[in-house]
Coordinates of C-alpha atoms in Angstrom, one line a residue:
M1 CA 24.3 -136.6 -36.8
D2 CA 26.4 -138.4 -39.4
T3 CA 24.6 -136.4 -42.1
W4 CA 25.4 -133.1 -40.4
N5 CA 29.0 -134.1 -39.9
L6 CA 29.3 -135.0 -43.6
L7 CA 27.6 -131.7 -44.5
L8 CA 30.1 -129.8 -42.3
G9 CA 32.9 -131.6 -44.1
G10 CA 31.3 -130.6 -47.4
F11 CA 31.3 -126.9 -46.3
A12 CA 34.9 -127.1 -45.5
T13 CA 35.7 -128.4 -49.0
A14 CA 33.2 -126.0 -50.8
A15 CA 34.5 -123.0 -48.8
T16 CA 38.1 -123.3 -50.0
P17 CA 39.0 -120.2 -52.1
I18 CA 39.2 -122.0 -55.5
N19 CA 35.8 -123.7 -55.0
L20 CA 34.2 -120.5 -53.8
L21 CA 35.6 -118.8 -57.0
W22 CA 34.2 -121.5 -59.2
A23 CA 30.8 -121.3 -57.5
F24 CA 30.8 -117.5 -57.9
V25 CA 31.8 -117.7 -61.6
G26 CA 29.1 -120.3 -62.2
C27 CA 26.4 -118.2 -60.5
V28 CA 27.4 -115.1 -62.4
L29 CA 27.5 -116.9 -65.7
G30 CA 24.2 -118.8 -65.0
T31 CA 22.5 -115.5 -64.1
A32 CA 23.7 -113.9 -67.3
I33 CA 22.6 -116.9 -69.4
G34 CA 19.2 -116.9 -67.7
V35 CA 18.8 -113.2 -68.6
L36 CA 19.7 -113.7 -72.3
P37 CA 16.5 -114.9 -74.2
G38 CA 16.9 -118.1 -76.1
L39 CA 19.9 -119.5 -74.1
G40 CA 19.7 -121.7 -71.1
P41 CA 21.8 -123.8 -68.7
A42 CA 21.6 -127.0 -70.9
V43 CA 23.2 -125.0 -73.8
T44 CA 25.9 -123.5 -71.5
V45 CA 26.8 -126.6 -69.6
A46 CA 27.0 -128.5 -72.9
M47 CA 29.4 -125.9 -74.4
L48 CA 31.6 -125.9 -71.3
L49 CA 31.8 -129.7 -70.8
P50 CA 35.3 -129.8 -72.4
I51 CA 36.7 -128.1 -69.3
T52 CA 36.2 -131.4 -67.5
S53 CA 39.5 -132.5 -69.0
Q54 CA 41.3 -129.6 -67.3
V55 CA 39.5 -128.9 -64.0
E56 CA 39.4 -130.9 -60.8
P57 CA 36.0 -132.9 -60.5
T58 CA 34.6 -131.1 -57.4
A59 CA 35.4 -127.6 -58.7
S60 CA 33.8 -128.3 -62.1
M61 CA 30.6 -129.9 -60.7
I62 CA 30.2 -126.9 -58.3
F63 CA 30.7 -124.6 -61.4
F64 CA 28.1 -126.5 -63.5
C65 CA 25.5 -126.5 -60.6
G66 CA 26.1 -122.8 -60.1
I67 CA 25.2 -122.3 -63.8
Y68 CA 22.1 -124.5 -63.5
Y69 CA 20.4 -122.7 -60.6
G70 CA 21.8 -119.3 -61.5
A71 CA 19.9 -119.5 -64.8
M72 CA 16.7 -120.0 -62.9
Y73 CA 17.3 -116.8 -61.0
G74 CA 18.2 -114.8 -64.2
G75 CA 15.4 -116.2 -66.3
S76 CA 12.7 -114.2 -64.4
T77 CA 14.3 -110.8 -65.2
T78 CA 13.4 -111.1 -68.9
S79 CA 10.0 -112.6 -68.2
I80 CA 9.1 -109.7 -66.0
L81 CA 10.6 -106.8 -68.0
L82 CA 10.3 -108.1 -71.6
N83 CA 7.6 -110.8 -71.5
T84 CA 10.3 -113.1 -73.0
P85 CA 11.2 -116.1 -70.7
G86 CA 14.9 -116.6 -70.6
E87 CA 14.2 -120.2 -69.5
T88 CA 11.2 -122.5 -70.0
G89 CA 10.7 -122.7 -66.2
T90 CA 10.0 -118.9 -66.1
M91 CA 7.3 -118.9 -68.7
V92 CA 4.5 -118.8 -66.0
T93 CA 6.3 -115.9 -64.3
A94 CA 5.7 -113.8 -67.4
L95 CA 1.9 -114.1 -67.0
E96 CA 1.7 -111.9 -63.9
G97 CA 5.3 -110.5 -63.7
F98 CA 4.9 -108.6 -67.0
K99 CA 1.5 -107.2 -66.0
M100 CA 3.0 -106.0 -62.8
A101 CA 5.9 -104.3 -64.7
K102 CA 3.5 -102.6 -67.1
S103 CA 1.6 -101.2 -64.1
G104 CA 4.8 -99.8 -62.6
R105 CA 5.6 -102.5 -60.1
A106 CA 8.6 -104.2 -61.8
G107 CA 10.7 -103.7 -58.7
A108 CA 8.2 -105.7 -56.5
A109 CA 7.9 -108.5 -59.1
L110 CA 11.7 -108.8 -59.4
A111 CA 12.1 -108.7 -55.6
T112 CA 9.5 -111.4 -54.9
S113 CA 11.1 -113.5 -57.7
A114 CA 14.7 -113.2 -56.2
I115 CA 13.7 -113.7 -52.6
G116 CA 11.3 -116.5 -53.5
S117 CA 14.0 -118.3 -55.4
F118 CA 16.3 -118.0 -52.4
V119 CA 13.7 -119.3 -49.9
A120 CA 12.7 -122.2 -52.2
G121 CA 16.3 -123.0 -53.1
T122 CA 17.3 -123.1 -49.4
I123 CA 14.4 -125.2 -48.2
A124 CA 14.9 -127.6 -51.2
T125 CA 18.6 -127.9 -50.5
V126 CA 17.7 -128.9 -46.8
L127 CA 15.4 -131.5 -48.2
V128 CA 18.1 -132.8 -50.6
T129 CA 20.5 -133.0 -47.6
L130 CA 18.0 -135.2 -45.7
A131 CA 16.6 -137.2 -48.6
A132 CA 19.6 -138.1 -50.6
P133 CA 21.4 -140.3 -48.1
V134 CA 18.1 -142.1 -47.4
M135 CA 17.4 -142.7 -51.0
A136 CA 21.0 -143.8 -51.6
S137 CA 20.7 -146.5 -48.9
F138 CA 17.4 -147.7 -50.4
A139 CA 18.8 -147.7 -54.0
V140 CA 21.7 -150.0 -53.0
K141 CA 19.1 -152.7 -52.5
L142 CA 17.9 -152.4 -56.1
G143 CA 18.9 -155.0 -58.7
P144 CA 19.3 -154.9 -62.5
P145 CA 15.5 -155.6 -63.2
E146 CA 14.5 -152.6 -61.0
Y147 CA 17.2 -150.3 -62.5
F148 CA 16.1 -151.2 -66.0
C149 CA 12.4 -150.5 -65.2
L150 CA 13.5 -147.1 -63.5
M151 CA 15.3 -146.2 -66.7
L152 CA 12.3 -147.3 -68.8
L153 CA 10.1 -145.0 -66.6
A154 CA 12.5 -142.1 -67.2
F155 CA 12.4 -142.8 -71.0
T156 CA 8.6 -142.9 -71.0
T157 CA 7.9 -139.9 -68.9
V158 CA 10.5 -137.6 -70.6
S159 CA 9.1 -138.6 -74.0
A160 CA 5.4 -138.5 -73.1
V161 CA 5.4 -135.3 -71.1
L162 CA 7.7 -133.1 -73.1
G163 CA 6.7 -131.7 -76.5
Q164 CA 3.4 -131.6 -78.4
S165 CA 2.8 -135.3 -78.7
T166 CA 3.9 -138.6 -77.3
L167 CA 4.7 -139.9 -80.8
R168 CA 7.1 -137.0 -81.4
G169 CA 8.7 -137.5 -78.0
L170 CA 9.2 -141.3 -78.6
T171 CA 10.7 -140.5 -82.0
A172 CA 13.2 -138.2 -80.4
L173 CA 13.9 -140.8 -77.7
F174 CA 14.6 -143.6 -80.3
L175 CA 16.9 -141.2 -82.2
G176 CA 19.0 -140.9 -79.0
L177 CA 18.8 -144.7 -78.2
A178 CA 20.0 -145.4 -81.7
M179 CA 23.0 -143.1 -81.3
G180 CA 23.7 -144.7 -78.0
L181 CA 24.2 -148.2 -79.7
I182 CA 27.0 -146.9 -81.9
G183 CA 30.5 -148.1 -80.8
I184 CA 31.9 -151.0 -78.9
D185 CA 29.5 -153.4 -77.2
Q186 CA 30.1 -153.3 -73.4
I187 CA 29.7 -157.0 -73.0
T188 CA 30.9 -158.7 -76.2
G189 CA 33.5 -156.2 -77.3
Q190 CA 32.2 -156.1 -80.9
V191 CA 32.1 -152.8 -82.8
R192 CA 28.5 -151.9 -83.8
Y193 CA 27.1 -149.4 -86.4
S194 CA 30.3 -147.4 -86.7
G195 CA 30.3 -147.6 -90.6
G196 CA 34.1 -148.1 -90.5
V197 CA 34.6 -144.6 -89.1
P198 CA 37.4 -144.7 -86.5
E199 CA 36.0 -141.7 -84.6
L200 CA 32.7 -143.7 -84.0
M201 CA 34.4 -146.8 -82.5
D202 CA 34.2 -145.2 -79.0
G203 CA 30.6 -144.2 -79.6
V204 CA 29.1 -140.8 -80.3
E205 CA 30.4 -138.1 -77.9
V206 CA 27.6 -136.8 -75.7
V207 CA 29.3 -133.4 -75.6
L208 CA 29.3 -133.2 -79.4
V209 CA 25.6 -134.1 -79.6
A210 CA 24.6 -131.7 -76.8
V211 CA 26.4 -128.8 -78.3
G212 CA 25.1 -129.6 -81.8
L213 CA 21.4 -130.0 -80.8
F214 CA 21.3 -127.3 -78.2
A215 CA 23.9 -124.6 -78.7
V216 CA 24.4 -124.5 -82.5
A217 CA 20.7 -125.5 -83.3
E218 CA 19.5 -122.8 -80.9
A219 CA 21.7 -120.1 -82.5
L220 CA 20.6 -121.1 -86.0
Y221 CA 16.9 -121.2 -85.0
N222 CA 17.0 -117.8 -83.5
A223 CA 18.9 -116.4 -86.5
L224 CA 16.4 -117.8 -89.0
Y225 CA 13.2 -117.4 -87.2
E226 CA 13.4 -115.1 -84.2
G227 CA 16.5 -112.8 -84.8
R228 CA 14.4 -109.9 -86.2
S229 CA 11.9 -109.8 -83.3
V230 CA 12.1 -106.6 -81.2
S231 CA 10.8 -106.5 -77.7
Q232 CA 9.7 -103.4 -75.8
M233 CA 11.2 -103.3 -72.3
N234 CA 9.2 -102.1 -69.3
K235 CA 10.6 -99.4 -67.1
M236 CA 12.9 -100.6 -64.3
N237 CA 12.5 -99.4 -60.7
K238 CA 14.1 -100.2 -57.3
A239 CA 13.6 -103.9 -56.4
H240 CA 11.7 -103.8 -53.1
M241 CA 8.4 -105.0 -51.6
T242 CA 6.0 -103.3 -49.2
G243 CA 4.7 -104.9 -46.0
A244 CA 1.5 -106.0 -47.7
E245 CA 3.4 -107.6 -50.6
W246 CA 5.6 -109.5 -48.2
K247 CA 2.5 -110.8 -46.4
R248 CA 1.0 -112.0 -49.7
S249 CA 4.3 -113.5 -51.0
W250 CA 5.6 -115.7 -48.2
P251 CA 2.7 -118.2 -48.2
A252 CA 3.0 -118.5 -52.0
W253 CA 6.8 -119.1 -51.6
L254 CA 6.2 -122.0 -49.2
R255 CA 3.4 -123.6 -51.3
G256 CA 5.5 -123.3 -54.4
T257 CA 8.4 -124.9 -52.8
F258 CA 6.5 -128.0 -51.7
I259 CA 4.7 -128.2 -55.1
G260 CA 8.0 -128.0 -57.0
F261 CA 10.3 -130.3 -55.0
P262 CA 8.4 -133.6 -55.6
F263 CA 8.3 -132.9 -59.4
G264 CA 12.1 -132.3 -59.5
T265 CA 12.7 -135.8 -58.0
I266 CA 10.7 -137.7 -60.7
P267 CA 11.2 -137.6 -64.5
A268 CA 8.1 -135.7 -65.3
G269 CA 9.1 -133.0 -67.7
G270 CA 11.2 -130.5 -65.8
T271 CA 9.8 -127.3 -64.3
E272 CA 6.9 -126.6 -66.6
I273 CA 4.3 -128.7 -64.7
P274 CA 5.0 -127.6 -61.1
T275 CA 5.2 -123.9 -62.1
F276 CA 1.8 -124.1 -63.9
L277 CA 0.3 -126.1 -60.9
S278 CA 1.7 -123.4 -58.5
Y279 CA 0.2 -120.6 -60.6
A280 CA -3.2 -122.4 -60.7
T281 CA -3.1 -122.9 -56.9
E282 CA -2.3 -119.3 -56.2
R283 CA -5.0 -118.1 -58.5
K284 CA -7.5 -120.3 -56.8
L285 CA -6.5 -119.3 -53.2
S286 CA -5.9 -115.6 -53.8
K287 CA -8.1 -112.9 -52.2
H288 CA -7.1 -110.5 -55.0
Q289 CA -8.7 -112.3 -58.1
E290 CA -9.2 -109.0 -59.9
E291 CA -5.4 -108.5 -60.2
F292 CA -4.8 -111.7 -62.1
G293 CA -4.4 -111.0 -65.8
T294 CA -5.0 -107.2 -65.4
T295 CA -2.6 -105.3 -63.2
G296 CA -0.7 -108.4 -62.1
A297 CA -0.9 -110.4 -58.8
I298 CA 2.3 -110.8 -56.8
E299 CA 1.3 -114.3 -55.7
G300 CA 1.4 -115.3 -59.4
V301 CA 5.0 -114.5 -59.5
A302 CA 6.1 -115.7 -56.0
G303 CA 4.5 -119.2 -56.2
P304 CA 5.8 -120.3 -59.7
E305 CA 9.3 -118.9 -59.1
A306 CA 9.5 -120.8 -55.8
A307 CA 8.2 -124.0 -57.5
N308 CA 10.7 -123.5 -60.4
N309 CA 13.8 -123.3 -58.1
A310 CA 12.6 -126.1 -55.8
A311 CA 12.2 -128.4 -58.8
V312 CA 15.6 -127.6 -60.1
T313 CA 17.4 -128.2 -56.8
A314 CA 15.4 -131.5 -56.4
T315 CA 16.8 -132.9 -59.6
L316 CA 20.0 -133.6 -57.7
V317 CA 18.3 -136.3 -55.6
P318 CA 17.7 -138.9 -58.4
L319 CA 20.8 -137.8 -60.2
L320 CA 23.2 -138.4 -57.3
T321 CA 21.4 -141.4 -55.8
L322 CA 20.1 -143.4 -58.8
G323 CA 22.2 -141.9 -61.6
I324 CA 18.9 -141.0 -63.4
P325 CA 18.5 -137.4 -64.8
T326 CA 15.0 -135.8 -64.6
S327 CA 15.9 -132.8 -66.8
V328 CA 18.1 -132.3 -69.9
T329 CA 20.6 -130.2 -67.9
A330 CA 20.8 -133.0 -65.3
A331 CA 21.4 -135.4 -68.1
I332 CA 24.4 -133.3 -69.3
L333 CA 25.6 -133.1 -65.7
L334 CA 25.5 -136.9 -65.6
N335 CA 27.8 -136.9 -68.6
A336 CA 30.2 -134.6 -66.7
F337 CA 30.4 -137.2 -64.0
Q338 CA 31.1 -139.9 -66.6
N339 CA 33.9 -137.8 -68.1
Y340 CA 35.7 -138.1 -64.7
G341 CA 35.0 -141.8 -64.6
I342 CA 32.6 -141.3 -61.7
N343 CA 29.4 -143.4 -61.8
A344 CA 26.5 -141.5 -60.3
G345 CA 24.3 -143.8 -58.3
P346 CA 23.8 -145.3 -54.8
Q347 CA 27.6 -146.1 -54.5
L348 CA 28.5 -142.5 -55.1
F349 CA 27.9 -141.6 -51.4
Q350 CA 30.6 -144.1 -50.5
T351 CA 33.0 -143.8 -53.4
S352 CA 33.0 -140.0 -53.8
S353 CA 31.6 -138.8 -50.5
S354 CA 33.6 -135.6 -50.3
L355 CA 32.5 -134.6 -53.8
V356 CA 28.8 -135.2 -53.1
W357 CA 28.7 -133.3 -49.8
A358 CA 30.8 -130.4 -51.2
L359 CA 28.3 -130.2 -54.1
I360 CA 25.4 -130.1 -51.7
A361 CA 27.1 -127.5 -49.4
S362 CA 27.8 -125.4 -52.5
L363 CA 24.0 -125.1 -53.1
Y364 CA 23.7 -123.3 -49.7
I365 CA 26.6 -121.0 -50.6
G366 CA 25.3 -120.5 -54.2
N367 CA 21.8 -119.5 -53.0
I368 CA 23.3 -116.6 -50.8
M369 CA 25.6 -115.5 -53.7
L370 CA 22.6 -115.4 -56.1
L371 CA 20.5 -113.4 -53.7
V372 CA 23.3 -110.8 -53.4
L373 CA 23.8 -110.8 -57.2
N374 CA 20.2 -110.5 -58.2
L375 CA 18.6 -107.9 -55.8
P376 CA 21.1 -105.1 -55.7
L377 CA 22.6 -105.7 -59.2
V378 CA 19.4 -106.3 -61.3
G379 CA 20.0 -103.1 -63.2
L380 CA 23.4 -104.5 -64.4
W381 CA 21.8 -107.7 -65.7
V382 CA 19.2 -105.7 -67.6
K383 CA 22.1 -104.1 -69.6
L384 CA 22.9 -107.6 -71.0
L385 CA 19.6 -107.4 -73.0
K386 CA 21.3 -104.6 -75.1
I387 CA 23.8 -107.1 -76.6
P388 CA 23.0 -107.3 -80.4
K389 CA 21.6 -110.7 -81.3
A390 CA 23.8 -111.1 -84.4
Q391 CA 27.0 -110.8 -82.3
L392 CA 25.6 -113.0 -79.5
Y393 CA 24.7 -115.9 -81.8
A394 CA 27.9 -115.6 -83.8
G395 CA 29.9 -115.9 -80.5
I396 CA 28.0 -119.0 -79.6
L397 CA 28.8 -120.6 -82.9
I398 CA 32.5 -119.8 -82.7
F399 CA 32.7 -121.0 -79.0
A400 CA 30.8 -124.3 -79.9
T401 CA 33.1 -124.9 -82.9
V402 CA 36.4 -124.3 -81.0
G403 CA 35.2 -126.3 -78.0
V404 CA 34.2 -129.4 -80.0
Y405 CA 37.3 -129.3 -82.3
G406 CA 39.4 -129.0 -79.2
M407 CA 38.2 -132.3 -77.7
R408 CA 40.0 -134.6 -80.4
Q409 CA 41.2 -132.2 -83.1
S410 CA 39.0 -134.0 -85.5
A411 CA 37.3 -132.4 -88.5
F412 CA 34.8 -135.4 -88.5
D413 CA 33.5 -134.2 -85.1
L414 CA 32.8 -130.8 -86.7
Y415 CA 30.9 -132.2 -89.6
L416 CA 28.9 -134.4 -87.3
M417 CA 28.2 -131.5 -84.9
Y418 CA 26.8 -129.3 -87.7
G419 CA 24.9 -132.2 -89.2
L420 CA 23.2 -132.7 -85.8
A421 CA 22.7 -129.0 -85.5
L422 CA 20.6 -129.1 -88.8
V423 CA 18.7 -132.1 -87.3
G424 CA 18.1 -130.1 -84.1
L425 CA 16.9 -127.1 -86.2
L426 CA 14.3 -129.2 -87.9
M427 CA 13.2 -130.7 -84.6
R428 CA 12.7 -127.2 -83.2
R429 CA 10.9 -126.1 -86.3
Y430 CA 8.4 -129.0 -86.2
D431 CA 8.0 -129.1 -82.3
F432 CA 10.0 -132.3 -81.7
P433 CA 11.4 -132.2 -78.1
I434 CA 15.2 -132.4 -78.0
A435 CA 15.6 -133.5 -74.3
P436 CA 14.6 -137.2 -75.1
V437 CA 17.5 -137.4 -77.5
I438 CA 20.1 -136.5 -74.8
V439 CA 18.4 -138.8 -72.2
G440 CA 18.2 -141.7 -74.7
L441 CA 21.9 -141.2 -75.7
I442 CA 23.2 -141.2 -72.1
L443 CA 20.9 -143.7 -70.4
G444 CA 20.5 -146.0 -73.4
P445 CA 23.8 -147.9 -73.0
L446 CA 23.2 -148.1 -69.2
A447 CA 19.7 -149.4 -69.7
E448 CA 21.0 -152.0 -72.2
A449 CA 23.6 -153.3 -69.7
Q450 CA 21.0 -153.5 -66.9
L451 CA 18.5 -155.3 -69.3
R452 CA 21.1 -157.9 -70.2
N453 CA 22.2 -158.4 -66.6
A454 CA 18.5 -158.8 -65.6
L455 CA 17.9 -161.5 -68.2
S456 CA 21.1 -163.2 -67.1
I457 CA 19.7 -163.3 -63.6
G458 CA 16.4 -164.7 -64.9
S459 CA 18.2 -167.4 -67.1
G460 CA 17.0 -165.6 -70.2
S461 CA 13.4 -165.4 -69.0
W462 CA 11.5 -162.0 -69.2
V463 CA 9.4 -163.2 -66.3
V464 CA 12.1 -161.8 -64.0
F465 CA 10.6 -158.3 -64.5
I466 CA 7.1 -159.3 -63.1
E467 CA 8.4 -161.6 -60.4
R468 CA 9.9 -158.8 -58.4
P469 CA 7.4 -156.4 -56.7
M470 CA 9.4 -153.2 -57.3
S471 CA 10.0 -153.9 -61.0
L472 CA 6.4 -154.9 -61.5
T473 CA 5.2 -151.7 -59.9
L474 CA 7.4 -149.6 -62.1
L475 CA 6.2 -151.4 -65.2
V476 CA 2.6 -150.6 -64.2
V477 CA 3.5 -147.0 -63.8
V478 CA 5.0 -147.0 -67.2
V479 CA 1.8 -148.4 -68.7
L480 CA -0.3 -145.7 -66.8
V481 CA 1.9 -142.9 -68.1
L482 CA 1.4 -144.0 -71.7
L483 CA -2.3 -144.9 -71.5
T484 CA -3.8 -142.3 -69.0
P485 CA -3.6 -139.3 -71.4
R486 CA -5.3 -141.4 -74.1
L487 CA -8.0 -142.6 -71.9
L488 CA -8.8 -139.1 -70.6
A489 CA -8.9 -137.7 -74.2
W490 CA -11.2 -140.6 -75.2
R491 CA -13.4 -139.8 -72.2
R492 CA -13.6 -136.1 -73.1
K493 CA -14.5 -137.0 -76.7
V494 CA -17.2 -139.4 -75.6

């Protein structure tokens, strides 16, 4: 009953006119960003982080979360009509959705995508409501050794799962960790690795790195390598489903939800794995095997879209209760909390209870808004695809430059941002994942503090990590994450 009373209080806060307005603007902007190929919620939230200095915490977090799950709704539109995923989580949707659109069933594909996103998002939000307080009460009992091992697990899984190789993932991670060491040491107060540059004494700004590596690098990459590509759009028709399509879709929505939710709560590489798993499950269980890969099977759109949205919603559980992001957008949201001086973690439910419950309540409201925005207005979103790419990416560069310069009015920040943008461009070109850089930069200083606290508890002995059952279990999982792919590859080779 306490949980439901707190949730009702959250609805009272989230339903104020100003918070409803921020939720609506976030959902609209997120949907638009999802529709536009090459952009994503991480890029958008990174560019808009400077607003945290002007907007009240609850309103801005509701706004950012609206962008996050709005982009998941919008990303399916380009996957289905253009075979161009607006977001990585909608890559699998393109497999069957584009085939359905080519065979004249674009409306059914868009309808099952939007309704499936709503069903999965609502069920996942209920699970967040129930799971988050329980996990927070458990997390309060964890000490520095357990927290360090949790962060080590986050580093390992994000680096090992994302990208083409573990080595490239770890290289990206160490780049982020190295940048996280710059600035004043939290414990001794000594300035480290600043090179005498005053702007680096407080450390490297996460906003600056995120905007450089995501927004500016993405614009440069698209201008250099993908700007001339032309996609043929399939014909749009009314978004609705027949009775038979409803019957085939709802089991796929439920299966996709319960496949996606657990993956969102662990640092296992975002939405790519659950969406592929959902697609494989639907393909195996379907009674219409002949439609897969030919005319398009509706289950192949319904399941992955539900898995995608459930995984995105579930990322709030570890973010709010442990302060650990399981996706790059969640990592940037963590930085937004830090900008307000709010420490995400088990104490958050006591120290900022009204913010947390307003944020959870806004998920229910946002899902309804997104369903209304996506089903009747899908034709309007499709018109965004007519924006010329040159003007679109030029606008991103201008917005990023003004936003970063506006933080401290420092020319050094601009040089650093564009230098990092060139690094991000090379990383994209040679398939180095960028997410581990952001995760390493944000979690690195926190992990260092927990490591030093743990060693203080153990009187300088590293044995403290294997004496405690939870930290030992987490270390074993880290080793398994690193070794299992190699053992499987060796077995296949043999």
